[in-house]
mmCIF file of C-alpha atoms in Angstrom:
data_model
loop_
_atom_site.group_PDB
_atom_site.id
_atom_site.type_symbol
_atom_site.label_atom_id
_atom_site.label_comp_id
_atom_site.label_asym_id
_atom_site.label_seq_id
_atom_site.Cartn_x
_atom_site.Cartn_y
_atom_site.Cartn_z
ATOM 1 C CA UNK A 7 -81.073 -29.260 27.661
ATOM 2 C CA UNK A 8 -78.718 -26.805 29.661
ATOM 3 C CA UNK A 9 -80.331 -24.975 32.802
ATOM 4 C CA UNK A 10 -80.998 -21.093 32.544
ATOM 5 C CA UNK A 11 -78.466 -19.269 34.503
ATOM 6 C CA UNK A 12 -79.330 -17.193 37.478
ATOM 7 C CA UNK A 13 -77.309 -14.161 36.727
ATOM 8 C CA UNK A 14 -77.495 -10.957 34.908
ATOM 9 C CA UNK A 15 -73.807 -10.996 34.429
ATOM 10 C CA UNK A 16 -72.491 -10.965 30.595
ATOM 11 C CA UNK A 17 -70.963 -14.366 29.800
ATOM 12 C CA UNK A 18 -67.435 -14.811 29.086
ATOM 13 C CA UNK A 19 -66.428 -15.564 25.480
ATOM 14 C CA UNK A 20 -65.877 -19.096 24.641
ATOM 15 C CA UNK A 21 -62.168 -18.310 24.315
ATOM 16 C CA UNK A 22 -61.996 -17.635 27.650
ATOM 17 C CA UNK A 23 -64.016 -20.350 29.146
ATOM 18 C CA UNK A 24 -62.292 -23.579 29.800
ATOM 19 C CA UNK A 25 -64.174 -25.953 28.699
ATOM 20 C CA UNK A 26 -63.138 -29.145 30.495
ATOM 21 C CA UNK A 27 -63.215 -27.463 33.806
ATOM 22 C CA UNK A 28 -66.694 -26.553 32.946
ATOM 23 C CA UNK A 29 -67.694 -30.077 32.315
ATOM 24 C CA UNK A 30 -65.694 -30.891 35.488
ATOM 25 C CA UNK A 31 -68.350 -29.104 37.359
ATOM 26 C CA UNK A 32 -71.107 -30.343 35.737
ATOM 27 C CA UNK A 33 -70.511 -33.614 37.072
ATOM 28 C CA UNK A 34 -70.165 -32.712 40.777
ATOM 29 C CA UNK A 35 -73.010 -30.945 40.148
ATOM 30 C CA UNK A 36 -75.081 -33.798 39.332
ATOM 31 C CA UNK A 37 -74.894 -35.064 43.050
ATOM 32 C CA UNK A 38 -77.729 -34.311 45.013
ATOM 33 C CA UNK A 39 -79.478 -35.830 48.141
ATOM 34 C CA UNK A 40 -80.691 -39.074 47.615
ATOM 35 C CA UNK A 41 -77.822 -39.259 44.656
ATOM 36 C CA UNK A 42 -74.904 -40.492 46.783
ATOM 37 C CA UNK A 43 -73.811 -42.882 44.325
ATOM 38 C CA UNK A 44 -73.698 -42.473 40.665
ATOM 39 C CA UNK A 45 -72.088 -44.607 37.595
ATOM 40 C CA UNK A 46 -70.700 -43.306 34.451
ATOM 41 C CA UNK A 47 -73.739 -43.784 32.515
ATOM 42 C CA UNK A 48 -76.357 -41.848 35.153
ATOM 43 C CA UNK A 49 -73.703 -39.212 35.051
ATOM 44 C CA UNK A 50 -73.898 -38.933 31.189
ATOM 45 C CA UNK A 51 -77.747 -38.700 31.511
ATOM 46 C CA UNK A 52 -77.665 -36.109 34.506
ATOM 47 C CA UNK A 53 -75.118 -33.678 32.332
ATOM 48 C CA UNK A 54 -75.846 -34.400 28.489
ATOM 49 C CA UNK A 55 -71.812 -35.590 28.175
ATOM 50 C CA UNK A 56 -71.019 -38.604 26.348
ATOM 51 C CA UNK A 57 -70.453 -41.458 28.508
ATOM 52 C CA UNK A 58 -66.650 -41.483 26.849
ATOM 53 C CA UNK A 59 -66.143 -37.792 28.578
ATOM 54 C CA UNK A 60 -67.709 -38.516 31.556
ATOM 55 C CA UNK A 61 -65.117 -41.457 32.357
ATOM 56 C CA UNK A 62 -62.099 -39.156 31.616
ATOM 57 C CA UNK A 63 -63.452 -36.658 33.905
ATOM 58 C CA UNK A 64 -64.326 -39.290 36.621
ATOM 59 C CA UNK A 65 -61.145 -40.608 36.739
ATOM 60 C CA UNK A 66 -59.573 -37.035 36.773
ATOM 61 C CA UNK A 67 -61.846 -35.774 39.789
ATOM 62 C CA UNK A 68 -60.971 -39.237 41.524
ATOM 63 C CA UNK A 69 -57.642 -38.755 40.623
ATOM 64 C CA UNK A 70 -58.023 -34.781 42.500
ATOM 65 C CA UNK A 71 -59.429 -36.439 45.895
ATOM 66 C CA UNK A 72 -62.982 -34.606 44.569
ATOM 67 C CA UNK A 73 -64.596 -38.222 43.859
ATOM 68 C CA UNK A 74 -64.459 -41.796 45.420
ATOM 69 C CA UNK A 75 -64.891 -44.726 43.604
ATOM 70 C CA UNK A 76 -67.156 -47.613 44.795
ATOM 71 C CA UNK A 77 -65.600 -50.571 43.115
ATOM 72 C CA UNK A 78 -68.152 -52.949 43.752
ATOM 73 C CA UNK A 79 -70.948 -50.960 42.434
ATOM 74 C CA UNK A 80 -68.982 -49.419 40.056
ATOM 75 C CA UNK A 81 -69.793 -45.882 40.727
ATOM 76 C CA UNK A 82 -68.714 -42.545 42.570
ATOM 77 C CA UNK A 83 -69.782 -40.575 45.168
ATOM 78 C CA UNK A 84 -68.328 -37.064 46.527
ATOM 79 C CA UNK A 85 -65.143 -36.949 48.631
ATOM 80 C CA UNK A 86 -64.626 -35.141 51.779
ATOM 81 C CA UNK A 87 -62.518 -32.172 50.112
ATOM 82 C CA UNK A 88 -65.776 -31.246 48.353
ATOM 83 C CA UNK A 89 -67.168 -30.479 52.380
ATOM 84 C CA UNK A 90 -64.073 -28.978 52.996
ATOM 85 C CA UNK A 91 -65.079 -26.402 50.391
ATOM 86 C CA UNK A 92 -68.261 -26.071 51.374
ATOM 87 C CA UNK A 93 -67.167 -25.243 55.186
ATOM 88 C CA UNK A 94 -64.614 -22.414 53.790
ATOM 89 C CA UNK A 95 -67.506 -20.990 51.490
ATOM 90 C CA UNK A 96 -69.466 -20.620 55.021
ATOM 91 C CA UNK A 97 -66.539 -19.535 57.317
ATOM 92 C CA UNK A 98 -65.335 -17.045 55.114
ATOM 93 C CA UNK A 99 -68.700 -15.444 53.718
ATOM 94 C CA UNK A 100 -68.998 -11.715 55.140
ATOM 95 C CA UNK A 101 -72.784 -12.442 54.281
ATOM 96 C CA UNK A 102 -73.129 -15.083 56.860
ATOM 97 C CA UNK A 103 -70.684 -13.517 59.468
ATOM 98 C CA UNK A 104 -73.471 -10.623 59.607
ATOM 99 C CA UNK A 105 -76.283 -12.528 58.960
ATOM 100 C CA UNK A 106 -75.962 -15.482 61.048
ATOM 101 C CA UNK A 107 -76.432 -13.718 64.920
ATOM 102 C CA UNK A 108 -79.132 -11.512 63.743
ATOM 103 C CA UNK A 109 -80.925 -14.509 62.101
ATOM 104 C CA UNK A 110 -80.558 -16.683 65.577
ATOM 105 C CA UNK A 111 -81.554 -14.063 67.529
ATOM 106 C CA UNK A 112 -85.212 -13.516 65.843
ATOM 107 C CA UNK A 113 -85.691 -17.147 65.201
ATOM 108 C CA UNK A 114 -85.431 -17.532 69.011
ATOM 109 C CA UNK A 115 -87.340 -14.593 69.830
ATOM 110 C CA UNK A 116 -90.149 -15.297 67.374
ATOM 111 C CA UNK A 117 -89.850 -19.121 67.570
ATOM 112 C CA UNK A 118 -89.849 -19.218 63.848
ATOM 113 C CA UNK A 119 -87.896 -20.266 61.236
ATOM 114 C CA UNK A 120 -85.510 -17.821 59.576
ATOM 115 C CA UNK A 121 -83.491 -18.847 56.010
ATOM 116 C CA UNK A 122 -80.960 -17.244 53.880
ATOM 117 C CA UNK A 123 -80.879 -18.239 50.566
ATOM 118 C CA UNK A 124 -79.414 -17.419 46.859
ATOM 119 C CA UNK A 125 -80.336 -18.346 43.618
ATOM 120 C CA UNK A 126 -78.329 -21.228 41.710
ATOM 121 C CA UNK A 127 -79.462 -21.597 38.090
ATOM 122 C CA UNK A 128 -82.988 -22.304 38.451
ATOM 123 C CA UNK A 129 -83.222 -23.301 42.165
ATOM 124 C CA UNK A 130 -82.521 -21.575 45.675
ATOM 125 C CA UNK A 131 -79.836 -22.918 47.477
ATOM 126 C CA UNK A 132 -79.845 -22.205 51.349
ATOM 127 C CA UNK A 133 -77.025 -20.603 53.271
ATOM 128 C CA UNK A 134 -78.596 -21.032 56.919
ATOM 129 C CA UNK A 135 -81.171 -21.878 58.327
ATOM 130 C CA UNK A 136 -82.342 -21.606 61.930
ATOM 131 C CA UNK A 137 -85.342 -23.658 62.724
ATOM 132 C CA UNK A 138 -86.951 -22.797 66.059
ATOM 133 C CA UNK A 139 -90.281 -24.039 65.068
ATOM 134 C CA UNK A 140 -92.129 -25.972 67.741
ATOM 135 C CA UNK A 141 -93.682 -28.481 65.606
ATOM 136 C CA UNK A 142 -91.750 -30.438 63.233
ATOM 137 C CA UNK A 143 -91.424 -29.227 59.749
ATOM 138 C CA UNK A 144 -92.380 -31.884 56.994
ATOM 139 C CA UNK A 145 -88.406 -31.507 56.446
ATOM 140 C CA UNK A 146 -85.431 -30.212 57.912
ATOM 141 C CA UNK A 147 -83.845 -27.312 56.034
ATOM 142 C CA UNK A 148 -79.744 -27.061 56.447
ATOM 143 C CA UNK A 149 -77.469 -25.413 54.595
ATOM 144 C CA UNK A 150 -76.543 -26.365 50.997
ATOM 145 C CA UNK A 151 -80.268 -27.496 50.478
ATOM 146 C CA UNK A 152 -82.273 -26.810 47.314
ATOM 147 C CA UNK A 153 -85.515 -25.546 46.671
ATOM 148 C CA UNK A 154 -87.347 -24.826 43.728
ATOM 149 C CA UNK A 155 -87.390 -21.229 42.638
ATOM 150 C CA UNK A 156 -90.929 -21.340 40.905
ATOM 151 C CA UNK A 157 -92.850 -22.969 44.159
ATOM 152 C CA UNK A 158 -91.212 -21.052 46.908
ATOM 153 C CA UNK A 159 -91.126 -17.652 48.520
ATOM 154 C CA UNK A 160 -87.892 -17.552 48.676
ATOM 155 C CA UNK A 161 -87.800 -17.888 44.408
ATOM 156 C CA UNK A 162 -90.696 -15.857 44.050
ATOM 157 C CA UNK A 163 -89.031 -12.660 46.069
ATOM 158 C CA UNK A 164 -85.435 -13.290 44.061
ATOM 159 C CA UNK A 165 -87.289 -12.947 40.821
ATOM 160 C CA UNK A 166 -88.639 -9.859 41.738
ATOM 161 C CA UNK A 167 -85.334 -8.373 42.210
ATOM 162 C CA UNK A 168 -83.892 -10.269 38.955
ATOM 163 C CA UNK A 169 -83.169 -7.844 35.851
ATOM 164 C CA UNK A 170 -85.912 -8.313 33.178
ATOM 165 C CA UNK A 171 -84.324 -10.386 30.628
ATOM 166 C CA UNK A 172 -83.200 -12.854 33.626
ATOM 167 C CA UNK A 173 -86.802 -13.115 34.644
ATOM 168 C CA UNK A 174 -88.256 -13.844 31.597
ATOM 169 C CA UNK A 175 -85.741 -16.319 30.388
ATOM 170 C CA UNK A 176 -86.595 -18.144 34.157
ATOM 171 C CA UNK A 177 -90.002 -17.874 33.495
ATOM 172 C CA UNK A 178 -89.749 -19.300 29.951
ATOM 173 C CA UNK A 179 -88.327 -22.460 31.522
ATOM 174 C CA UNK A 180 -90.723 -23.016 34.349
ATOM 175 C CA UNK A 181 -93.289 -22.788 31.574
ATOM 176 C CA UNK A 182 -91.708 -25.521 29.524
ATOM 177 C CA UNK A 183 -90.935 -27.549 32.764
ATOM 178 C CA UNK A 184 -94.790 -27.205 34.523
ATOM 179 C CA UNK A 185 -96.854 -27.252 31.487
ATOM 180 C CA UNK A 186 -99.827 -28.448 33.108
ATOM 181 C CA UNK A 187 -100.043 -26.262 35.986
ATOM 182 C CA UNK A 188 -98.162 -23.250 34.335
ATOM 183 C CA UNK A 189 -101.362 -21.275 34.271
ATOM 184 C CA UNK A 190 -102.012 -21.115 38.297
ATOM 185 C CA UNK A 191 -98.284 -21.103 38.745
ATOM 186 C CA UNK A 192 -98.029 -17.863 36.338
ATOM 187 C CA UNK A 193 -100.370 -15.977 38.288
ATOM 188 C CA UNK A 194 -99.116 -16.482 41.620
ATOM 189 C CA UNK A 195 -95.656 -15.585 40.449
ATOM 190 C CA UNK A 196 -97.052 -12.740 38.835
ATOM 191 C CA UNK A 197 -98.839 -11.813 41.864
ATOM 192 C CA UNK A 198 -95.723 -12.273 44.528
ATOM 193 C CA UNK A 199 -93.310 -10.051 42.158
ATOM 194 C CA UNK A 200 -96.214 -7.608 42.313
ATOM 195 C CA UNK A 201 -96.151 -7.901 46.039
ATOM 196 C CA UNK A 202 -92.300 -7.465 46.410
ATOM 197 C CA UNK A 203 -92.752 -4.134 44.502
ATOM 198 C CA UNK A 204 -95.352 -2.945 46.675
ATOM 199 C CA UNK A 205 -94.701 -4.095 49.799
ATOM 200 C CA UNK A 206 -91.088 -5.600 50.143
ATOM 201 C CA UNK A 207 -92.375 -9.494 50.586
ATOM 202 C CA UNK A 208 -94.300 -11.927 49.553
ATOM 203 C CA UNK A 209 -95.357 -15.428 50.928
ATOM 204 C CA UNK A 210 -96.231 -18.604 49.547
ATOM 205 C CA UNK A 211 -97.353 -22.356 51.195
ATOM 206 C CA UNK A 212 -95.793 -24.764 48.528
ATOM 207 C CA UNK A 213 -96.157 -27.823 51.317
ATOM 208 C CA UNK A 214 -98.972 -28.625 53.735
ATOM 209 C CA UNK A 215 -99.117 -26.417 57.022
ATOM 210 C CA UNK A 216 -95.787 -24.520 55.656
ATOM 211 C CA UNK A 217 -96.410 -20.801 55.411
ATOM 212 C CA UNK A 218 -93.560 -18.830 54.336
ATOM 213 C CA UNK A 219 -92.797 -15.236 53.847
ATOM 214 C CA UNK A 220 -89.532 -13.829 51.794
ATOM 215 C CA UNK A 221 -87.910 -10.751 50.918
ATOM 216 C CA UNK A 222 -84.863 -9.921 48.645
ATOM 217 C CA UNK A 223 -82.051 -8.329 49.982
ATOM 218 C CA UNK A 224 -79.664 -6.289 47.676
ATOM 219 C CA UNK A 225 -76.180 -6.232 49.434
ATOM 220 C CA UNK A 226 -74.236 -3.969 46.784
ATOM 221 C CA UNK A 227 -71.103 -5.758 45.453
ATOM 222 C CA UNK A 228 -72.626 -9.395 47.122
ATOM 223 C CA UNK A 229 -75.460 -11.273 44.722
ATOM 224 C CA UNK A 230 -79.000 -10.943 45.582
ATOM 225 C CA UNK A 231 -79.957 -12.781 49.089
ATOM 226 C CA UNK A 232 -83.216 -13.547 49.877
ATOM 227 C CA UNK A 233 -84.455 -13.645 53.716
ATOM 228 C CA UNK A 234 -87.433 -15.973 54.670
ATOM 229 C CA UNK A 235 -89.224 -16.418 57.860
ATOM 230 C CA UNK A 236 -91.534 -19.484 58.110
ATOM 231 C CA UNK A 237 -93.731 -21.286 60.513
ATOM 232 C CA UNK A 238 -95.368 -24.624 60.533
ATOM 233 C CA UNK A 239 -99.029 -25.284 62.091
ATOM 234 C CA UNK A 240 -102.706 -24.609 61.773
ATOM 235 C CA UNK A 241 -102.327 -20.646 61.771
ATOM 236 C CA UNK A 242 -103.835 -19.485 58.689
ATOM 237 C CA UNK A 243 -101.424 -17.715 55.652
ATOM 238 C CA UNK A 244 -102.711 -13.966 56.476
ATOM 239 C CA UNK A 245 -102.471 -14.427 60.081
ATOM 240 C CA UNK A 246 -98.576 -15.606 59.519
ATOM 241 C CA UNK A 247 -98.575 -12.494 57.022
ATOM 242 C CA UNK A 248 -100.182 -10.024 59.282
ATOM 243 C CA UNK A 249 -97.600 -11.538 62.248
ATOM 244 C CA UNK A 250 -94.314 -11.520 60.580
ATOM 245 C CA UNK A 251 -93.756 -9.331 57.361
ATOM 246 C CA UNK A 252 -92.575 -6.534 59.775
ATOM 247 C CA UNK A 253 -90.130 -8.589 61.605
ATOM 248 C CA UNK A 254 -88.846 -9.886 58.310
ATOM 249 C CA UNK A 255 -88.621 -6.489 56.574
ATOM 250 C CA UNK A 256 -86.845 -4.842 60.077
ATOM 251 C CA UNK A 257 -84.504 -7.878 59.677
ATOM 252 C CA UNK A 258 -83.520 -7.616 56.203
ATOM 253 C CA UNK A 259 -83.001 -3.581 56.826
ATOM 254 C CA UNK A 260 -80.366 -4.245 59.949
ATOM 255 C CA UNK A 261 -78.685 -7.135 57.293
ATOM 256 C CA UNK A 262 -78.135 -4.383 54.856
ATOM 257 C CA UNK A 263 -76.813 -2.216 57.227
ATOM 258 C CA UNK A 264 -74.514 -4.508 59.197
ATOM 259 C CA UNK A 265 -72.939 -5.654 55.793
ATOM 260 C CA UNK A 266 -72.745 -1.441 54.797
ATOM 261 C CA UNK A 267 -70.903 -1.137 58.146
ATOM 262 C CA UNK A 268 -68.483 -4.166 57.633
#
């Protein structure tokens, strides 16, 4: 099933869209951490495309330098130019140019983790993550890492800022995917959305000993970004919320002002 698009923008008509390009992008999207090598069969399963179509696309992407072929395993991996594109995106981002120094200063001052993310379909993608936690968290968050929208404070904050039709479509998607746990999860998301609208932020603890607060940051012509602050340890969620909600909102305001002045 096609994943919902996390955007309120009107889609171009079918006549304006290049299907071959779209399918090629889906091939590249299929590669995730833990799936560094994928054969045509696996790519067909992940993308929903026929094996014949996948075979043509992987050959084209290899000819363009975007994929490398492991002949012994008859599979493909992403090639170096993909990393170059990511580097160009990061160095050319006016938002990251302003946000990066602000985030590093705040993380170092408070000895916490500070992240910035945007939505991609039904996930949140970290653009930057500065980690100064005294303890090693359960995972090392790096730029480009994805986290579930429906489970995280990042995702809940973004949903609060999303247009109603987009939010409803995504919630229906999450309900279908997490049927057994949807009742409790739905209440958490509803409460988080209300918290963002009333107080400007929400919080979640979807992994043991990790508490994260997040707030959406509307930056004019840019997509909605989400800032978060998190800590790892024995501190209670309420203590973390009490300590970090004001610094989080203040950082978001400085980011907005910095982008406006840029």
